[in-house]
Amino acid sequence: MREHTKVIKIGGRVIGGGNPILIQSMTNTKTENVQATVAQIQALTAAGCDIIRCAVPTMEAAEALTEIKKQITIPLVADIHFDYKLALAAIKHGADKIRINPGNIGSRERVQAVVDAAKERSIPIRVGVNSGSLEKELVEKYHGVTAEGIVESALDKVHLIEDMGYDNLVISIKSSDVMMCARAHELIAAKTDYPLHVGITESGTLYSGNIKSAVGLGIILYQGIGDTIRVSLTGDPLEEIRSAKRILKTLGLRKGGIEVVSCPTCGRTQIDLIGLANQVERMVEDIPLDDIKVAVMGCVVNGPGEAKEADIGIAGGKGTGMLIKKGEIVQRMPESELLGALREELLHWNEN
């Protein structure tokens, strides 16, 4: 699967051929506003974003890419709809990759113009097809919007660009229907060796979007399908990065960072476990440790035992708490001191 996909270079990064899965997001600033767009990209980069996509709905947005590129360190993908001239301008102004749906760009000549410009600069084209934009004839052929129709639509567009003499391509097929999306990826992975950009489109708010994305991406990635991902959420793009990193780590596809595990609340809980667990999760984000597991437990009854598999943990009682390492209680203290003690331990972890 992923090991057999074609290697594609996007700016200074590569996807496909078994290379690590890269995380993408999309800015929600006006691309014309260079300062705001750069600030958001820099924040996303710090959070772990590998590739960023910007909407290019106007010529001014395309022209802004030149200055944006000077101030960022990750590859930039220009998102184009309808107007092929915007694609040509985005390429001219430094886009590292172009995202188009050849079906809404217009005539064959216009698609050819975009392909020729991308070819001249060796810029990959992401061929994107969404279930919502499936051609009428394919909807009729398959009696509705189906995984088979999505795949046929995408491959038709890939073949069109191949016929124009270009194969520096990434394919993206998305649906808000999780199981349809998973099925479509299974089908297309057997039919092509182009790398796949995977995501559940229009997945929804932070709550529903995270669940749908975790299920959909989990099914697809577990099968070895997918080379780069985006978790699409109606919310702060930074949340997309956090979720994508967690999905990859959960599947064993990315290492590093601190993992926080916490027990569910029960009648024995005598501290604000929910608040404490959330505080710990936020607190560890800026601590540069790799593959450390931190446990947050709600009672002194099961805390030490349940924390055995963690490197370090805290457990609370009634106004009091304990610091635990590998299941052994190493220190007792007031509940109010637990968070600070845990942070100090982590900050000096490599000195132990």
Coordinates of C-alpha atoms in Angstrom, one line a residue:
M1 CA 0.0 0.0 0.0
R2 CA 1.8 3.2 1.2
E3 CA 5.2 1.5 0.6
H4 CA 4.2 1.1 -3.1
T5 CA 3.0 4.6 -3.7
K6 CA 4.9 7.0 -5.9
V7 CA 7.2 9.5 -4.1
I8 CA 6.1 13.1 -4.7
K9 CA 8.1 16.2 -3.6
I10 CA 6.2 19.2 -2.2
G11 CA 8.6 22.0 -1.5
G12 CA 11.2 20.6 0.9
R13 CA 9.0 17.6 2.0
V14 CA 8.2 14.3 0.4
I15 CA 5.1 12.0 0.6
G16 CA 4.6 8.5 -0.7
G17 CA 6.9 5.5 -1.0
G18 CA 6.5 4.6 2.7
N19 CA 7.7 8.1 3.9
P20 CA 6.1 9.3 7.2
I21 CA 2.5 10.5 6.8
L22 CA 2.5 14.3 6.8
I23 CA -0.1 16.5 8.5
Q24 CA -1.9 19.2 6.6
S25 CA -4.2 22.0 7.6
M26 CA -5.7 25.0 5.8
T27 CA -5.6 28.7 6.9
N28 CA -8.9 30.4 7.6
T29 CA -7.5 33.9 7.3
K30 CA -8.0 36.1 4.1
T31 CA -4.9 35.1 2.1
E32 CA -4.7 38.7 0.9
N33 CA -3.9 39.6 4.5
V34 CA -0.2 38.5 4.6
Q35 CA 0.4 39.4 8.2
A36 CA -2.6 37.4 9.6
T37 CA -1.9 34.5 7.2
V38 CA 1.7 34.2 8.1
A39 CA 1.0 34.4 11.8
Q40 CA -1.5 31.6 11.5
I41 CA 0.9 29.4 9.5
Q42 CA 3.7 30.0 12.0
A43 CA 1.4 29.0 14.8
L44 CA 0.3 25.8 12.9
T45 CA 3.9 25.0 12.1
A46 CA 4.9 25.2 15.8
A47 CA 2.0 22.9 16.6
G48 CA 3.2 20.3 14.1
C49 CA 1.7 21.1 10.7
D50 CA 3.8 19.8 7.9
I51 CA 2.1 21.3 4.8
I52 CA -0.3 24.3 4.7
R53 CA -3.0 25.1 2.2
C54 CA -4.3 28.6 1.5
A55 CA -7.4 29.5 -0.5
V56 CA -6.7 31.6 -3.6
P57 CA -10.0 33.1 -4.6
T58 CA -8.7 36.3 -6.0
M59 CA -5.7 37.6 -8.0
E60 CA -4.6 39.6 -5.0
A61 CA -4.5 36.4 -2.9
A62 CA -2.3 34.7 -5.6
E63 CA 0.1 37.7 -5.6
A64 CA 0.3 37.6 -1.7
L65 CA 1.8 34.1 -1.9
T66 CA 5.2 35.6 -2.8
E67 CA 5.5 37.5 0.5
I68 CA 3.9 34.7 2.5
K69 CA 6.4 32.2 1.2
K70 CA 9.3 34.4 2.4
Q71 CA 8.1 34.2 6.0
I72 CA 7.1 30.5 6.4
T73 CA 9.1 27.3 6.6
I74 CA 6.6 24.7 5.4
P75 CA 5.4 24.0 1.9
L76 CA 2.4 26.0 0.7
V77 CA -0.5 24.5 -1.4
A78 CA -2.7 26.9 -3.4
D79 CA -6.4 25.9 -3.3
I80 CA -8.0 26.8 -6.6
H81 CA -11.6 26.7 -7.8
F82 CA -13.1 27.6 -11.1
D83 CA -10.6 30.1 -12.4
Y84 CA -7.5 28.6 -14.1
K85 CA -5.9 32.0 -14.2
L86 CA -5.6 32.0 -10.4
A87 CA -3.8 28.6 -10.7
L88 CA -1.3 30.1 -13.2
A89 CA -0.8 33.2 -10.9
A90 CA -0.4 31.0 -7.8
I91 CA 2.3 28.9 -9.5
K92 CA 4.0 32.1 -10.7
H93 CA 4.0 33.5 -7.1
G94 CA 5.6 30.4 -5.5
A95 CA 3.0 27.8 -4.6
D96 CA 4.7 24.5 -3.9
K97 CA 1.6 22.5 -5.0
I98 CA -1.7 23.3 -6.7
R99 CA -5.0 21.8 -5.6
I100 CA -7.6 21.8 -8.4
N101 CA -10.7 19.9 -9.4
P102 CA -10.2 19.7 -13.2
G103 CA -14.0 19.3 -13.5
N104 CA -14.6 22.9 -12.4
I105 CA -11.6 24.6 -14.0
G106 CA -13.2 24.6 -17.4
S107 CA -12.2 23.5 -20.9
R108 CA -9.4 21.1 -21.7
E109 CA -7.3 24.0 -22.9
R110 CA -7.5 25.7 -19.5
V111 CA -6.6 22.5 -17.7
Q112 CA -3.7 22.0 -20.1
A113 CA -2.4 25.6 -19.4
V114 CA -2.3 24.8 -15.6
V115 CA -0.6 21.4 -16.3
D116 CA 2.0 23.1 -18.5
A117 CA 2.8 25.7 -15.9
A118 CA 3.0 23.1 -13.1
K119 CA 5.2 20.9 -15.3
E120 CA 7.6 23.9 -16.1
R121 CA 8.3 24.3 -12.3
S122 CA 7.9 20.6 -11.3
I123 CA 5.1 21.5 -9.0
P124 CA 2.7 18.6 -8.1
I125 CA -1.0 18.9 -8.7
R126 CA -3.4 17.6 -6.2
V127 CA -6.4 16.2 -8.1
G128 CA -9.4 16.7 -5.7
V129 CA -12.8 15.1 -6.0
N130 CA -15.6 15.5 -3.3
S131 CA -18.7 13.4 -3.2
G132 CA -20.7 16.6 -3.3
S133 CA -19.3 17.6 -6.7
L134 CA -19.7 14.2 -8.4
E135 CA -20.7 14.5 -12.1
K136 CA -24.4 14.0 -13.0
E137 CA -23.6 11.1 -15.4
L138 CA -21.7 9.2 -12.7
V139 CA -24.5 9.7 -10.2
E140 CA -26.9 8.3 -12.7
K141 CA -24.6 5.4 -13.7
Y142 CA -24.2 4.3 -10.1
H143 CA -27.8 5.2 -9.0
G144 CA -26.6 7.8 -6.5
V145 CA -23.4 9.1 -5.0
T146 CA -21.2 6.0 -4.3
A147 CA -17.6 5.1 -3.6
E148 CA -17.3 3.6 -7.1
G149 CA -18.5 6.8 -8.6
I150 CA -16.1 8.9 -6.6
V151 CA -13.2 6.7 -7.6
E152 CA -14.1 6.7 -11.3
S153 CA -14.4 10.5 -11.3
A154 CA -11.0 10.9 -9.7
L155 CA -9.3 8.5 -12.0
D156 CA -10.9 10.1 -15.1
K157 CA -9.3 13.4 -14.1
V158 CA -6.0 11.7 -13.4
H159 CA -6.0 10.1 -16.8
L160 CA -6.8 13.5 -18.4
I161 CA -3.7 15.0 -16.8
E162 CA -1.6 12.0 -17.7
D163 CA -2.7 12.4 -21.3
M164 CA -1.4 15.9 -21.1
G165 CA 2.0 14.5 -20.3
Y166 CA 2.2 15.0 -16.5
D167 CA 2.2 12.5 -13.7
N168 CA 3.5 14.5 -10.7
L169 CA 0.1 14.0 -9.0
V170 CA -1.5 13.5 -5.6
I171 CA -5.1 12.2 -5.4
S172 CA -7.7 13.4 -2.9
I173 CA -11.2 11.8 -2.7
K174 CA -13.3 13.0 0.1
S175 CA -16.8 12.4 1.4
S176 CA -18.6 13.4 4.6
D177 CA -20.0 9.9 4.7
V178 CA -17.3 8.0 6.7
M179 CA -17.9 4.5 5.4
M180 CA -18.3 5.6 1.8
C181 CA -15.0 7.5 2.1
A182 CA -13.3 4.4 3.6
R183 CA -14.6 2.2 0.8
A184 CA -13.6 4.7 -1.9
H185 CA -10.0 4.7 -0.5
E186 CA -9.9 0.9 -0.5
L187 CA -11.0 0.8 -4.1
I188 CA -8.7 3.5 -5.4
A189 CA -5.6 2.1 -3.6
A190 CA -6.0 -1.0 -5.6
K191 CA -6.2 0.9 -8.9
T192 CA -3.4 3.5 -8.7
D193 CA 0.1 4.1 -7.1
Y194 CA -0.3 7.9 -6.8
P195 CA 0.0 9.0 -3.1
L196 CA -3.3 9.8 -1.5
H197 CA -4.3 12.8 0.6
V198 CA -6.9 11.5 3.1
G199 CA -9.6 13.2 5.1
I200 CA -13.2 13.2 5.9
T201 CA -14.7 16.3 4.4
E202 CA -17.2 18.6 6.1
S203 CA -16.9 16.3 9.1
G204 CA -18.4 19.0 11.4
T205 CA -17.6 20.6 14.8
L206 CA -14.8 19.8 17.2
Y207 CA -17.0 17.1 18.8
S208 CA -18.5 15.3 15.8
G209 CA -15.7 16.1 13.5
N210 CA -13.1 14.5 15.7
I211 CA -15.1 11.3 16.1
K212 CA -15.9 11.0 12.3
S213 CA -12.3 11.8 11.4
A214 CA -10.8 9.3 13.9
V215 CA -13.1 6.5 12.7
G216 CA -12.6 7.3 9.0
L217 CA -8.9 7.9 9.1
G218 CA -8.4 5.0 11.5
I219 CA -10.0 2.6 9.1
I220 CA -8.1 3.9 6.1
L221 CA -4.7 4.3 7.6
Y222 CA -4.8 1.0 9.5
Q223 CA -4.9 -0.7 6.1
G224 CA -1.7 1.1 5.0
I225 CA -3.6 3.5 2.8
G226 CA -2.8 7.2 2.8
D227 CA 0.3 9.4 2.6
T228 CA -0.8 12.7 4.0
I229 CA -3.8 13.7 6.1
R230 CA -6.0 16.6 7.1
V231 CA -8.6 16.4 9.9
S232 CA -11.2 18.9 8.7
L233 CA -13.0 20.6 11.6
T234 CA -15.3 23.5 11.9
G235 CA -13.1 25.4 14.4
D236 CA -9.6 26.6 15.1
P237 CA -7.1 25.0 12.6
L238 CA -4.8 24.3 15.5
E239 CA -7.3 21.7 16.7
E240 CA -6.9 19.9 13.4
I241 CA -3.2 19.5 14.0
R242 CA -3.7 18.3 17.6
S243 CA -6.3 15.7 16.4
A244 CA -4.2 14.6 13.4
K245 CA -1.1 14.0 15.7
R246 CA -3.2 12.0 18.1
I247 CA -4.7 9.8 15.4
L248 CA -1.3 9.0 14.0
K249 CA 0.2 8.3 17.4
T250 CA -2.8 6.1 18.4
L251 CA -2.2 4.1 15.2
G252 CA 1.5 3.8 15.9
L253 CA 2.3 5.9 12.8
R254 CA 4.0 8.7 14.6
K255 CA 6.3 8.7 17.6
G256 CA 7.2 11.5 20.0
G257 CA 5.6 13.8 22.5
I258 CA 4.0 13.1 25.9
E259 CA 0.9 10.9 26.0
V260 CA -1.6 11.6 28.8
V261 CA -3.8 8.8 30.0
S262 CA -6.5 9.3 32.6
C263 CA -9.1 7.2 34.3
P264 CA -12.9 7.8 33.9
T265 CA -14.6 9.4 36.8
C266 CA -16.5 7.3 39.3
G267 CA -18.1 7.5 42.7
R268 CA -14.6 7.2 44.4
T269 CA -13.3 10.3 42.7
Q270 CA -12.5 12.9 45.4
I271 CA -10.7 15.5 43.3
D272 CA -11.6 17.6 40.2
L273 CA -10.2 14.8 37.9
I274 CA -11.7 16.3 34.7
G275 CA -10.2 19.7 35.3
L276 CA -6.9 18.2 36.4
A277 CA -6.6 15.9 33.4
N278 CA -7.3 18.8 31.0
Q279 CA -4.7 21.0 32.8
V280 CA -2.1 18.2 32.5
E281 CA -2.8 17.8 28.8
R282 CA -2.4 21.5 28.1
M283 CA 0.7 21.7 30.4
V284 CA 2.7 19.0 28.6
E285 CA 2.2 20.4 25.1
D286 CA 5.4 22.6 25.4
I287 CA 7.6 20.1 27.1
P288 CA 10.0 18.5 24.5
L289 CA 10.0 14.9 25.6
D290 CA 9.5 11.9 23.4
D291 CA 7.4 8.8 24.1
I292 CA 6.7 9.5 27.8
K293 CA 3.3 8.3 29.2
V294 CA 1.8 10.4 32.0
A295 CA -1.2 9.0 34.0
V296 CA -3.8 11.1 35.8
M297 CA -5.8 9.1 38.3
G298 CA -8.8 10.1 40.3
C299 CA -8.4 8.1 43.5
V300 CA -5.8 6.6 45.8
V301 CA -7.4 3.2 45.7
N302 CA -6.6 2.2 42.1
G303 CA -4.3 5.0 41.1
P304 CA -0.9 3.4 41.7
G305 CA -1.9 0.1 40.1
E306 CA -3.5 1.6 37.1
A307 CA -0.5 3.9 36.6
K308 CA 2.0 1.0 36.4
E309 CA 2.3 1.1 32.7
A310 CA 2.9 4.9 32.7
D311 CA 6.3 6.4 33.2
I312 CA 4.9 8.9 35.7
G313 CA 1.6 9.7 37.2
I314 CA -0.4 11.6 39.8
A315 CA -3.4 10.4 41.8
G316 CA -5.6 12.4 44.1
G317 CA -7.5 11.8 47.3
K318 CA -9.5 14.1 49.5
G319 CA -7.4 17.3 49.4
T320 CA -4.3 15.3 49.0
G321 CA -2.4 13.5 46.2
M322 CA 0.5 11.4 45.3
L323 CA 3.3 11.3 42.7
I324 CA 3.7 7.9 41.2
K325 CA 6.6 6.4 39.1
K326 CA 6.2 3.0 37.5
G327 CA 3.4 2.2 39.9
E328 CA 5.4 3.1 43.0
I329 CA 4.3 6.1 45.2
V330 CA 7.4 8.3 45.5
Q331 CA 5.8 11.4 47.2
R332 CA 2.7 12.6 48.9
M333 CA 1.6 16.2 48.8
P334 CA -1.5 18.5 49.0
E335 CA -3.7 18.3 45.9
S336 CA -2.9 21.9 45.0
E337 CA 0.7 21.0 44.5
L338 CA 0.2 18.0 42.2
L339 CA 0.3 19.9 38.8
G340 CA 3.5 21.8 39.7
A341 CA 5.3 18.8 41.0
L342 CA 4.5 16.8 37.9
R343 CA 5.7 19.7 35.6
E344 CA 9.0 19.9 37.6
E345 CA 9.5 16.1 37.2
L346 CA 8.9 16.3 33.5
L347 CA 11.1 19.4 32.9
H348 CA 14.0 17.6 34.6
W349 CA 13.2 14.1 33.3
N350 CA 16.4 13.5 31.4
E351 CA 18.4 14.5 34.5
N352 CA 17.0 11.5 36.5

